[in-house]
Coordinates of C-alpha atoms in Angstrom, one line a residue:
X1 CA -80.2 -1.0 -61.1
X2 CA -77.5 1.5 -62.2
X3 CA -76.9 2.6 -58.4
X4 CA -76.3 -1.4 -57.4
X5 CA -74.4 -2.1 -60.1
X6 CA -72.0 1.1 -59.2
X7 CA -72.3 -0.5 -55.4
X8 CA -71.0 -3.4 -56.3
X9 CA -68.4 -2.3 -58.5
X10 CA -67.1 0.1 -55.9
X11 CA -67.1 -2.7 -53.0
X12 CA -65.5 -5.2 -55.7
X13 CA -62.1 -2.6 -55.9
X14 CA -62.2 -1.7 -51.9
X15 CA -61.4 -5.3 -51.9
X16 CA -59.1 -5.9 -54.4
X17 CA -57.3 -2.8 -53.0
X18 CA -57.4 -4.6 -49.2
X19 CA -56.6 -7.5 -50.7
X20 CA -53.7 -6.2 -52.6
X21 CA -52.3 -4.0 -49.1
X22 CA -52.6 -7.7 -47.0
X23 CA -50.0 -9.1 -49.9
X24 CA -47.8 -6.0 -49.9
X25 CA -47.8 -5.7 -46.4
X26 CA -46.8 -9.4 -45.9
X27 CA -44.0 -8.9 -48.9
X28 CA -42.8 -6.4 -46.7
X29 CA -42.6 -8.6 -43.5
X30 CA -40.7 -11.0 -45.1
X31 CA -37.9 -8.9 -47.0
X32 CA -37.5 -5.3 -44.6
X33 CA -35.5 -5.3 -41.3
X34 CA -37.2 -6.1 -37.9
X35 CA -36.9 -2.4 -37.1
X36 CA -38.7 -1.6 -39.9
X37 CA -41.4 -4.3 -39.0
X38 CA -42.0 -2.8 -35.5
X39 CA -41.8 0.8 -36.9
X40 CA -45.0 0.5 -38.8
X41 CA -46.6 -1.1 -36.2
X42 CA -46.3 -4.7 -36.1
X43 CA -46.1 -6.7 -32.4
X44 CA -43.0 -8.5 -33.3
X45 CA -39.8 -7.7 -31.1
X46 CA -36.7 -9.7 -30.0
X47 CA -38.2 -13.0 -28.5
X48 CA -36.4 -13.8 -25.6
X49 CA -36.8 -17.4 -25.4
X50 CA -36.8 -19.8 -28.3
X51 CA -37.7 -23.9 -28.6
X52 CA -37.3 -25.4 -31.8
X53 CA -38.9 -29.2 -31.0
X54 CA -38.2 -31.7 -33.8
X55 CA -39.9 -35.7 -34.0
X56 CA -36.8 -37.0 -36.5
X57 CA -38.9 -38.4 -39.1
X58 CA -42.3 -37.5 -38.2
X59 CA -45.1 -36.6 -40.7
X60 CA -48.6 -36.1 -40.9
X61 CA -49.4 -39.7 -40.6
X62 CA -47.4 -40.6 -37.8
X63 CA -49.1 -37.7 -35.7
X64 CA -52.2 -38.9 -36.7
X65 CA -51.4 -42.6 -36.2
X66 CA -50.1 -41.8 -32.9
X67 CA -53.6 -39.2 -32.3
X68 CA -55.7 -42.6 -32.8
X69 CA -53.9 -44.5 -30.3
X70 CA -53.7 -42.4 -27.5
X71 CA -56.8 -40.6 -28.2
X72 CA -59.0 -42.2 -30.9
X73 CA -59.6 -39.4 -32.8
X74 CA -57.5 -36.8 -35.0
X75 CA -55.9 -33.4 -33.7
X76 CA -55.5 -34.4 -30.0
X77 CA -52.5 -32.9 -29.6
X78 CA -52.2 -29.4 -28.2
X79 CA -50.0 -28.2 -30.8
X80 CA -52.2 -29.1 -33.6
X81 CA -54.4 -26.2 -32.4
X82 CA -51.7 -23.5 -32.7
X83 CA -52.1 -20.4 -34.5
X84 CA -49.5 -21.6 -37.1
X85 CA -50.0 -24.7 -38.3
X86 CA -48.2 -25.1 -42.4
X87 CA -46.6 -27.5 -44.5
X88 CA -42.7 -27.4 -44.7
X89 CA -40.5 -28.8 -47.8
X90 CA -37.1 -30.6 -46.7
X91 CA -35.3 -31.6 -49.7
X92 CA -31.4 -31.5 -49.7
X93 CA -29.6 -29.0 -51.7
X94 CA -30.6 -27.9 -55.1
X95 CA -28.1 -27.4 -57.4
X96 CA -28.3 -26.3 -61.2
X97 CA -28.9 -28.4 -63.6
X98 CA -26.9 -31.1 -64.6
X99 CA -25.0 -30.7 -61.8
X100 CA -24.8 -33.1 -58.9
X101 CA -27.7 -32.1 -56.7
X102 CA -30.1 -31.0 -59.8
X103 CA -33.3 -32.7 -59.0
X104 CA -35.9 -30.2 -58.3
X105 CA -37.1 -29.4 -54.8
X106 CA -40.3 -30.3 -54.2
X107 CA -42.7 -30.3 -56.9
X108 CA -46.5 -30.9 -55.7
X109 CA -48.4 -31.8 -58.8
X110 CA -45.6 -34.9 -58.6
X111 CA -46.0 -35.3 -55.2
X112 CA -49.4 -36.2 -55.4
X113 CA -49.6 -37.8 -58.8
X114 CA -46.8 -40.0 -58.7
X115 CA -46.8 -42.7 -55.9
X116 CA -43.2 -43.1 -56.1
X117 CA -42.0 -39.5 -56.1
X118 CA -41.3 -38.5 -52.9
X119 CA -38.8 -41.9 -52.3
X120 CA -36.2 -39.3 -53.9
X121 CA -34.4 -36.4 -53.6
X122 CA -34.7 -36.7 -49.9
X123 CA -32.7 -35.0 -47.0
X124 CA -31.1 -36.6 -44.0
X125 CA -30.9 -35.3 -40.7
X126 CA -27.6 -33.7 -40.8
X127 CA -28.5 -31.7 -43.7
X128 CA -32.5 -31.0 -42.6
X129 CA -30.3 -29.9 -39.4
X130 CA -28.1 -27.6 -40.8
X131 CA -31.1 -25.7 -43.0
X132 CA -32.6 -25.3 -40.0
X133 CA -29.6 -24.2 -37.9
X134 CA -28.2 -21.9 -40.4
X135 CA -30.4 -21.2 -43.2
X136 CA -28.5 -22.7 -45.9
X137 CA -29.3 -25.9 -47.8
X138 CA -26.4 -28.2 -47.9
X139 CA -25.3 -32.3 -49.3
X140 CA -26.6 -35.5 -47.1
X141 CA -24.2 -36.0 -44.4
X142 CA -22.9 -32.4 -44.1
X143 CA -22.8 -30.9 -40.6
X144 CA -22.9 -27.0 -40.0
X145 CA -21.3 -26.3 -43.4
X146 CA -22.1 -26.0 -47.2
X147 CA -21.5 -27.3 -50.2
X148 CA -18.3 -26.0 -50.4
X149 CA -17.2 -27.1 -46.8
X150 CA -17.3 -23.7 -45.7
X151 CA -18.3 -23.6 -42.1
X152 CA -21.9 -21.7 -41.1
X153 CA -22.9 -20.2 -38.5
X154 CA -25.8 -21.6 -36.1
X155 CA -28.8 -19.8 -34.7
X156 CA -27.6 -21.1 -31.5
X157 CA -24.2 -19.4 -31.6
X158 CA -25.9 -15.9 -32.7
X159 CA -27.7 -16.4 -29.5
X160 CA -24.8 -17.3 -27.5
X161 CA -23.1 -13.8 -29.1
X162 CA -26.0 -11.8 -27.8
X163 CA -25.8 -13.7 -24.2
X164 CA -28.3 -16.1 -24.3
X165 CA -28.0 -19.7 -22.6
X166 CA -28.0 -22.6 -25.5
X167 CA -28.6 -26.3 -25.7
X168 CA -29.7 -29.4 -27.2
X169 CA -31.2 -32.9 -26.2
X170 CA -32.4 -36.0 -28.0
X171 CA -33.4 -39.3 -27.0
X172 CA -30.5 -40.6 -29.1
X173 CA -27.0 -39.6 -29.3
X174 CA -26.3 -36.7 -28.3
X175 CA -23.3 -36.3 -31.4
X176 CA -26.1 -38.0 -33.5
X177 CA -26.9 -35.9 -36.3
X178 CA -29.8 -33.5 -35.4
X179 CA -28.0 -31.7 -32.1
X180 CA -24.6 -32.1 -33.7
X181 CA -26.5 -30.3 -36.6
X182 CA -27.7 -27.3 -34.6
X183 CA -23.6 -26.9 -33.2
X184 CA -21.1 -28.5 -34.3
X185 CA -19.5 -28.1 -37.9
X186 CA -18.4 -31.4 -39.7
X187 CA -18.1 -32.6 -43.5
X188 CA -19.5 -36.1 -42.4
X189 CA -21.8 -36.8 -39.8
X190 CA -20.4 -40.2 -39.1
X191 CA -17.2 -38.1 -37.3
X192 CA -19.0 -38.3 -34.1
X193 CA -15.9 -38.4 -31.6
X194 CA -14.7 -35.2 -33.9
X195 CA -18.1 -33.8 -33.6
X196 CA -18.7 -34.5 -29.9
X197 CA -15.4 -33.2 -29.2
X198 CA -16.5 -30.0 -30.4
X199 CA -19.4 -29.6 -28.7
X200 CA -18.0 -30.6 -25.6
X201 CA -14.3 -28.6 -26.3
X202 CA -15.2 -25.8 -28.0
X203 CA -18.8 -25.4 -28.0
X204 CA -20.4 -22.3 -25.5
X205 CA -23.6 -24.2 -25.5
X206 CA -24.9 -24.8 -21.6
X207 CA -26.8 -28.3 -22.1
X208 CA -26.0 -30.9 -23.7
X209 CA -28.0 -34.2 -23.1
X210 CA -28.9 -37.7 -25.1
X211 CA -27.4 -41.8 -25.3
X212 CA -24.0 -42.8 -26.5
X213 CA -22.6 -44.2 -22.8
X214 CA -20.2 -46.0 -23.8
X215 CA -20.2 -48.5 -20.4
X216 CA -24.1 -49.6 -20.6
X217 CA -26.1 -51.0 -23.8
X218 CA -29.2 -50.6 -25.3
X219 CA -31.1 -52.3 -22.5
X220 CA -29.5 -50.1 -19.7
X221 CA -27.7 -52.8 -18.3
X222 CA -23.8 -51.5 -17.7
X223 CA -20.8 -53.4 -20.2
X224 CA -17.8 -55.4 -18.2
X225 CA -15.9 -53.3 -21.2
X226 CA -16.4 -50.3 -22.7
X227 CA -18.5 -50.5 -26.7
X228 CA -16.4 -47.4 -27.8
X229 CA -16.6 -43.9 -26.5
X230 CA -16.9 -42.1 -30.7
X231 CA -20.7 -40.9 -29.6
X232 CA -19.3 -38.6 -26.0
X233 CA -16.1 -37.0 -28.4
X234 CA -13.3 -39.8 -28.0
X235 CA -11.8 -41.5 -24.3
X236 CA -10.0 -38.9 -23.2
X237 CA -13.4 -36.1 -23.6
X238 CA -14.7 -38.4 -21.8
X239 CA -12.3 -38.9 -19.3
X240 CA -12.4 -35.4 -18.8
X241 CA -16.2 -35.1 -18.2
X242 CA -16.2 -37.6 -15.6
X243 CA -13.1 -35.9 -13.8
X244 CA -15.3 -32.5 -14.2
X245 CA -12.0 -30.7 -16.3
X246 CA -14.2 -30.8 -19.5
X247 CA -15.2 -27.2 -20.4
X248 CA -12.6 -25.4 -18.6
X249 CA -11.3 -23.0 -21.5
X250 CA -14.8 -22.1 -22.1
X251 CA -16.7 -18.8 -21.0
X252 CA -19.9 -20.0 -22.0
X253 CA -21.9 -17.4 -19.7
X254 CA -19.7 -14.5 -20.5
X255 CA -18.4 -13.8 -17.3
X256 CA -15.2 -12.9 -18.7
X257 CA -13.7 -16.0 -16.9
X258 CA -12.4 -20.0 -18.4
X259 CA -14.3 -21.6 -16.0
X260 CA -17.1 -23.0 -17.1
X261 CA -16.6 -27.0 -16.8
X262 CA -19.1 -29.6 -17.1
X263 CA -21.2 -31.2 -14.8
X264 CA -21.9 -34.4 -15.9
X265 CA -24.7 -36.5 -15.3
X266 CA -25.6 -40.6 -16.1
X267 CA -28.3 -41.8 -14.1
X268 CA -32.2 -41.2 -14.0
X269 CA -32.5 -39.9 -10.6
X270 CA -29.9 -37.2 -11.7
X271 CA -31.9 -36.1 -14.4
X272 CA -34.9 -36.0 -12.2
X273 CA -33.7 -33.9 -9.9
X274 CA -32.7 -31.4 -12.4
X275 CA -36.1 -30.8 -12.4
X276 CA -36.3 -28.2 -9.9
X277 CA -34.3 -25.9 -7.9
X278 CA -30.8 -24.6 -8.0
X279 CA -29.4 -26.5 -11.2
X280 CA -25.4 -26.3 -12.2
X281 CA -24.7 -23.6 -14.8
X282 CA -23.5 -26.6 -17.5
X283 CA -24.8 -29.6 -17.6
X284 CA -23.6 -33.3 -20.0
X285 CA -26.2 -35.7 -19.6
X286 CA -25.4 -39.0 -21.4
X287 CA -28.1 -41.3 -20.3
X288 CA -26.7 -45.1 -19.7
X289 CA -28.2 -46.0 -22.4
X290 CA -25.5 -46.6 -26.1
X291 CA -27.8 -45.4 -28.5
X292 CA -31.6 -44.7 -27.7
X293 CA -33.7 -44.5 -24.6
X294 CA -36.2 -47.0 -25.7
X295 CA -36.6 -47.5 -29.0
X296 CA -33.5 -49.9 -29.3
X297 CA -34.1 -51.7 -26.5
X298 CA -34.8 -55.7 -26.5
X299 CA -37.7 -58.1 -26.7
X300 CA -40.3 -58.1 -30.4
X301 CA -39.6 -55.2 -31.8
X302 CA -43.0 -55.4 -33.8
X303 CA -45.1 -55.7 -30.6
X304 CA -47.5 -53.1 -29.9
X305 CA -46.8 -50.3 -27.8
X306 CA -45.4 -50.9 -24.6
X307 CA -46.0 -54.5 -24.5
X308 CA -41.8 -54.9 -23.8
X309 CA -41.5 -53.3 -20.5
X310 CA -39.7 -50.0 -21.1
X311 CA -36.3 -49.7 -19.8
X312 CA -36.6 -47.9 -16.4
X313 CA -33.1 -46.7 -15.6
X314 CA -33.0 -44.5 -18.2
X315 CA -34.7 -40.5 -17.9
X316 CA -37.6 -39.6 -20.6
X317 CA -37.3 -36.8 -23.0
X318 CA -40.1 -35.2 -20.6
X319 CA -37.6 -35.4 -17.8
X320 CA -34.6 -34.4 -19.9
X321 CA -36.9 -31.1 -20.9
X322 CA -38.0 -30.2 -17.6
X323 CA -34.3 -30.7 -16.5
X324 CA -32.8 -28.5 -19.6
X325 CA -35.3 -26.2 -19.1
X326 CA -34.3 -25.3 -15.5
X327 CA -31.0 -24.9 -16.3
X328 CA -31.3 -22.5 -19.4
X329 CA -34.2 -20.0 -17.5
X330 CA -31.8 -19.1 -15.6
X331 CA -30.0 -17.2 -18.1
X332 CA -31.8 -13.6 -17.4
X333 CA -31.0 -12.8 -21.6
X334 CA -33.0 -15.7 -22.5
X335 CA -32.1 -19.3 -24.3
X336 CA -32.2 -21.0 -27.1
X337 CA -33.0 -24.9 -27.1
X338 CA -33.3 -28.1 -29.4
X339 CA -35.2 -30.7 -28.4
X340 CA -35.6 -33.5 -30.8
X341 CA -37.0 -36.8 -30.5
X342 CA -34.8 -38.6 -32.7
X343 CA -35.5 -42.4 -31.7
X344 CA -39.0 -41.7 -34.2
X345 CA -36.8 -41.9 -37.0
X346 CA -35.5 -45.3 -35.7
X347 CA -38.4 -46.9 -35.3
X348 CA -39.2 -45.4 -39.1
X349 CA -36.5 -46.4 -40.6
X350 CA -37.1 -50.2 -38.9
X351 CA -41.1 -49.9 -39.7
X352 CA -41.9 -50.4 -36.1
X353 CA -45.6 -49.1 -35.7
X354 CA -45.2 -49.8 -32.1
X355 CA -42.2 -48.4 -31.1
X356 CA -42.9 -45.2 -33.4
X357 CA -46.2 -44.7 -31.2
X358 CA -44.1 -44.6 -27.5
X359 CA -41.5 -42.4 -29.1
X360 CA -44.0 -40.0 -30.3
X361 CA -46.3 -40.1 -27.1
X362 CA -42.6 -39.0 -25.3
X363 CA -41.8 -36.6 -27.6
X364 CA -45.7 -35.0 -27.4
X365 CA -45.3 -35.3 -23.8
X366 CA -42.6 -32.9 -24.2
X367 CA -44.2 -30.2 -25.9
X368 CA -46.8 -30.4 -22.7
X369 CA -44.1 -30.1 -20.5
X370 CA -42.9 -27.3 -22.2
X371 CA -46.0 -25.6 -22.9
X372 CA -46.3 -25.9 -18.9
X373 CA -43.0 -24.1 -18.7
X374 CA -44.2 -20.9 -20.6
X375 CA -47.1 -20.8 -18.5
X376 CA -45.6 -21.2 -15.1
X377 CA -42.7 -19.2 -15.7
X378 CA -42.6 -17.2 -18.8
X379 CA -45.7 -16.3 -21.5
X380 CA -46.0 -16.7 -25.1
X381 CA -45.1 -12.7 -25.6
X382 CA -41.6 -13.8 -24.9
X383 CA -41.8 -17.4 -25.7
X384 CA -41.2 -18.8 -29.4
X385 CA -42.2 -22.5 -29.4
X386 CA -42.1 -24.5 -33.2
X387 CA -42.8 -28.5 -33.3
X388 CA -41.6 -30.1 -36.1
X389 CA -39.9 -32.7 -37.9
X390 CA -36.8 -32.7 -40.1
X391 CA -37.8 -35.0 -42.7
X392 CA -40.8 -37.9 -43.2
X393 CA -39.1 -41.8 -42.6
X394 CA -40.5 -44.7 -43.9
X395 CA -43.6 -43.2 -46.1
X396 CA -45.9 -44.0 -43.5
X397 CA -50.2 -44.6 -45.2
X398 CA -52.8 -45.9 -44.7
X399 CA -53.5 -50.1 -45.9
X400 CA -54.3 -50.2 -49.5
X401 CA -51.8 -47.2 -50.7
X402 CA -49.1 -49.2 -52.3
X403 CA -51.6 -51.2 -54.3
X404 CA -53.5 -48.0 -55.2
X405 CA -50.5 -46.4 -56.0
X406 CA -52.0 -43.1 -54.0
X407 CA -52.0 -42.1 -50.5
X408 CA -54.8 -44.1 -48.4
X409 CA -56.0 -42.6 -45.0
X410 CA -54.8 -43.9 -42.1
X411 CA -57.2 -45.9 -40.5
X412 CA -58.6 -45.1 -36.7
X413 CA -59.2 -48.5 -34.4
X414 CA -59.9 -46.6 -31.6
X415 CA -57.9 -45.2 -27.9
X416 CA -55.3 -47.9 -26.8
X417 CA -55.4 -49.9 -30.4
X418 CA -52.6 -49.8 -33.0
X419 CA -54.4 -47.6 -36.0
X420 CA -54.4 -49.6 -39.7
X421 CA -51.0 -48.4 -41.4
X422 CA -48.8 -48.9 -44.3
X423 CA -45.3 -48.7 -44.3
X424 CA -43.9 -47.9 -48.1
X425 CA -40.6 -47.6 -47.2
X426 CA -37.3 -48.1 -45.0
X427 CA -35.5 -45.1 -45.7
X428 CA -36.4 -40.7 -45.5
X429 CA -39.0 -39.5 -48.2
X430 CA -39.5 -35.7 -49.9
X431 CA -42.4 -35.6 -49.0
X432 CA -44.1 -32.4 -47.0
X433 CA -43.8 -32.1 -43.4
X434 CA -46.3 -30.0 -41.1
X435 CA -44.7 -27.6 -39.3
X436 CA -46.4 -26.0 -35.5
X437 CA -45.6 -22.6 -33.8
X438 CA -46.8 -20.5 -31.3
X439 CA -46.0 -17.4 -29.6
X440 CA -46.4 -13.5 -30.2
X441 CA -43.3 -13.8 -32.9
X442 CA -45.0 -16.9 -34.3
X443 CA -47.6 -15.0 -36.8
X444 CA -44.7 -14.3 -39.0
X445 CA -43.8 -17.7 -40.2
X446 CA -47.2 -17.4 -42.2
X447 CA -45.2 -14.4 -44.2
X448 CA -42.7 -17.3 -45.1
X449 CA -45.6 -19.6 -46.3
X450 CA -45.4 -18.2 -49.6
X451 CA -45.8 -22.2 -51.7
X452 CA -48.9 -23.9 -52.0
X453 CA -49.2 -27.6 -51.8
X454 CA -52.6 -29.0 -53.3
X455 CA -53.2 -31.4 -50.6
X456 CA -51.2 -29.5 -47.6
X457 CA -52.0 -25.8 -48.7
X458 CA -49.4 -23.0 -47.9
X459 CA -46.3 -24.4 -47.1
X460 CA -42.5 -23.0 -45.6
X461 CA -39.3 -24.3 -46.4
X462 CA -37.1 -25.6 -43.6
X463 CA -34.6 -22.6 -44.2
X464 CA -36.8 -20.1 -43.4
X465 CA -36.7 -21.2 -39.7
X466 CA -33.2 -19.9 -39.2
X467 CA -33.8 -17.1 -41.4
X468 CA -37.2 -16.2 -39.2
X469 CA -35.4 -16.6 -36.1
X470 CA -32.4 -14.6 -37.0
X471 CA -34.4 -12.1 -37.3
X472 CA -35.4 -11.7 -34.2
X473 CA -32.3 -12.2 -32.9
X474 CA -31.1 -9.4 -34.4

């Protein structure tokens, strides 16, 4: 009896001491340099590609909603198997207290106890945008700068110092607040012919693509005059992409030479046959479309997916993705792109179960055609993909919640049928967001994971993905 009991009290501190080594060594992954990562042994080394992938306004429900009705079962996507899958907080910036912004972040024992809790202290794209662009939390509305109205720096333009190709796409404006938040700086994202005119003017980033054609409207049929031209950076930006002078005082490859104008692009066989082979070095694609792809376009709003015929003269985010991403490869230092599907938000914000499902079947297309990418012409050694969202829109549950004042599943009516929902709001929420990476780099966003949600378990906060990636980037 003695000898087991001494056994067991021996193997009892061989793991407490293992157990304590795994949390030290983690500690150490997330505060020392990357040298000092790879020097004692770890696989993590500067990634030479990176996708950040956001569904504006997407949370656990609308994956699993949309899961049901393409597949009529949970997890179907690919990137719910990666090897990181964690929650991620999105609040706005938190302040001290008393001050303007002195709500607390996130605080999960509220979360989950009180209904009406997450309906504040919310963020909005611009700011979710700039957390994740620059690692610094910032005030609703603010683009690429802080509190203060001090200008950041993006994880986009670090790349662009160390020679890599950049760019962003949406299936909304291409100013709208998400790209414009990842490189353009701005004290209000409603400044969009400021804010496109930067991106376009001043910006080195390679692709830029997304709505906001001022001649066509939201059902891709062209305008006898122009709705304004605020969403492509003002008339005469625009003027100047469709004369091909746009871009000209910019050496956005580093070739030591002002001539890197923009080829623009406005119809769907354009974008398609960016596809594949020889593609321009930069490339504007406004879709003729004003403000989203599909989600704004006519006919019952309410219907169920794809009952109104989708609007055909207009590219898909797939084909935007397989367009930017043949551009940017070519780059032999590597890239860095956004890809967002913003019009999810949209149909959030307007509690369209129908037209949330088609926007995020486009957007989870994407990821497939980018997970194709990596393994037809790269490998997830080099490769960092995330999927995300920025922020959860219109507290999406299952029937019952409001009246049980508590989250209610969502309910599964099987492939091709709209799943039972609850919409509980028009507007963001704080609530927790899952957050999807893979790649060799990826293992140490779990290092970052270091809050624990009751419901969601370990969790990250939407800073930490500039913060991880400038790190590699060093």
């Amino acid at each position: 009896m003695y000898s087991h009991g001494r056994t067991m009290k021996t193997a009892s501190i061989i793991v407490a001491l293992a157990l304590a080594m795994v949390i030290f060594l983690a500690a150490l992954a997330v505060t020392m340099p990357l040298e000092e990562t790879q020097a004692m042994g770890g696989r993590c080394s500067k990634v030479k590609n990176i996708i950040v992938m956001i569904s504006d306004g997407c949370g656990y429900n609308q994956i699993e909603a949309t899961d049901y009705y393409e597949a009529g079962r949970k997890k179907a996507q690919a990137y719910e198997h990666f090897p990181v899958r964690v929650g991620m907080s999105t609040y706005e910036y938190e302040g001290p207290a008393g001050g303007p912004y002195s709500l607390p972040g996130y605080d999960s024992e509220l979360a989950w106890n009180d209904f009406n809790y997450v309906k504040g202290n919310s963020t909005d794209s611009a700011s979710a945008a700039t957390a994740m662009s620059t690692g610094t939390k910032t005030y609703n509305g603010a683009i690429g700068v802080d509190i203060n109205g001090v200008q950041l720096e993006h994880t986009a333009q670090r790349a662009e110092e160390l020679g890599m190709a950049t760019g962003v796409i949406t299936s909304v404006e291409w100013s709208h607040a998400t790209p414009a938040g990842f490189v353009a700086h701005n004290a209000s994202r409603n400044n969009y012919a400021a804010i496109g005119q930067e991106m376009i003017v001043s910006s080195a980033t390679d692709v830029i693509m997304g709505c906001g054609h001022p001649w066509f409207d939201d059902n891709g049929q062209p305008k006898v005059s122009p709705n304004d031209y605020r969403y492509v950076g003002g008339q005469a930006v625009w003027d100047a992409l469709v004369a091909g002078t746009a871009g000209c005082g910019i050496d956005a490859d580093h070739n030591g030479k002002m001539d890197d104008a923009w080829k623009l692009i406005q119809t769907r066989a354009e974008f398609q046959a960016l596809m594949k082979g020889r593609a321009p070095k930069r490339v504007c694609g406004v879709a003729q479309a004003y403000t989203t792809l599909q989600q704004a376009r006519g006919g019952d709003g309410k219907a169920a997916p794809y009952a109104v015929p989708l609007n055909q003269s207009v590219p898909t985010l797939v084909e935007m993705t397989r367009g930017a991403l043949n551009i940017l490869d070519n780059d032999k230092d590597g890239f860095f792109l956004m890809i967002e599907g913003g019009a999810v938000d949209w149909a959030g914000h307007a509690n369209q179960t129908g037209r949330l499902i088609e926007e995020e079947i486009d957007f989870n297309n994407s990821v497939e055609a980018v997970m194709e990418w990596v393994r037809c012409n790269s490998n997830w050694g080099e490769t960092l993909l995330i999927v995300t969202g920025d922020h959860e829109t219109g507290y999406l549950c299952g029937p019952g919640s409001a009246a049980a004042q508590h989250m209610q599943p969502v309910v599964n009516n099987g492939a091709s049928n709209v799943p039972g929902v609850e919409w509980n709001s028009g507007d963001h929420t704080n609530a927790l967001i899952p957050f999807y990476a893979k790649g060799m780099a990826s293992h140490l966003f779990r290092c970052y994971a270091d809050e624990y949600d009751r419901v969601r378990g370990c969790y990250i906060d939407n800073t930490e993905i500039a913060r991880m990636i400038s790190g590699l980037l060093r």
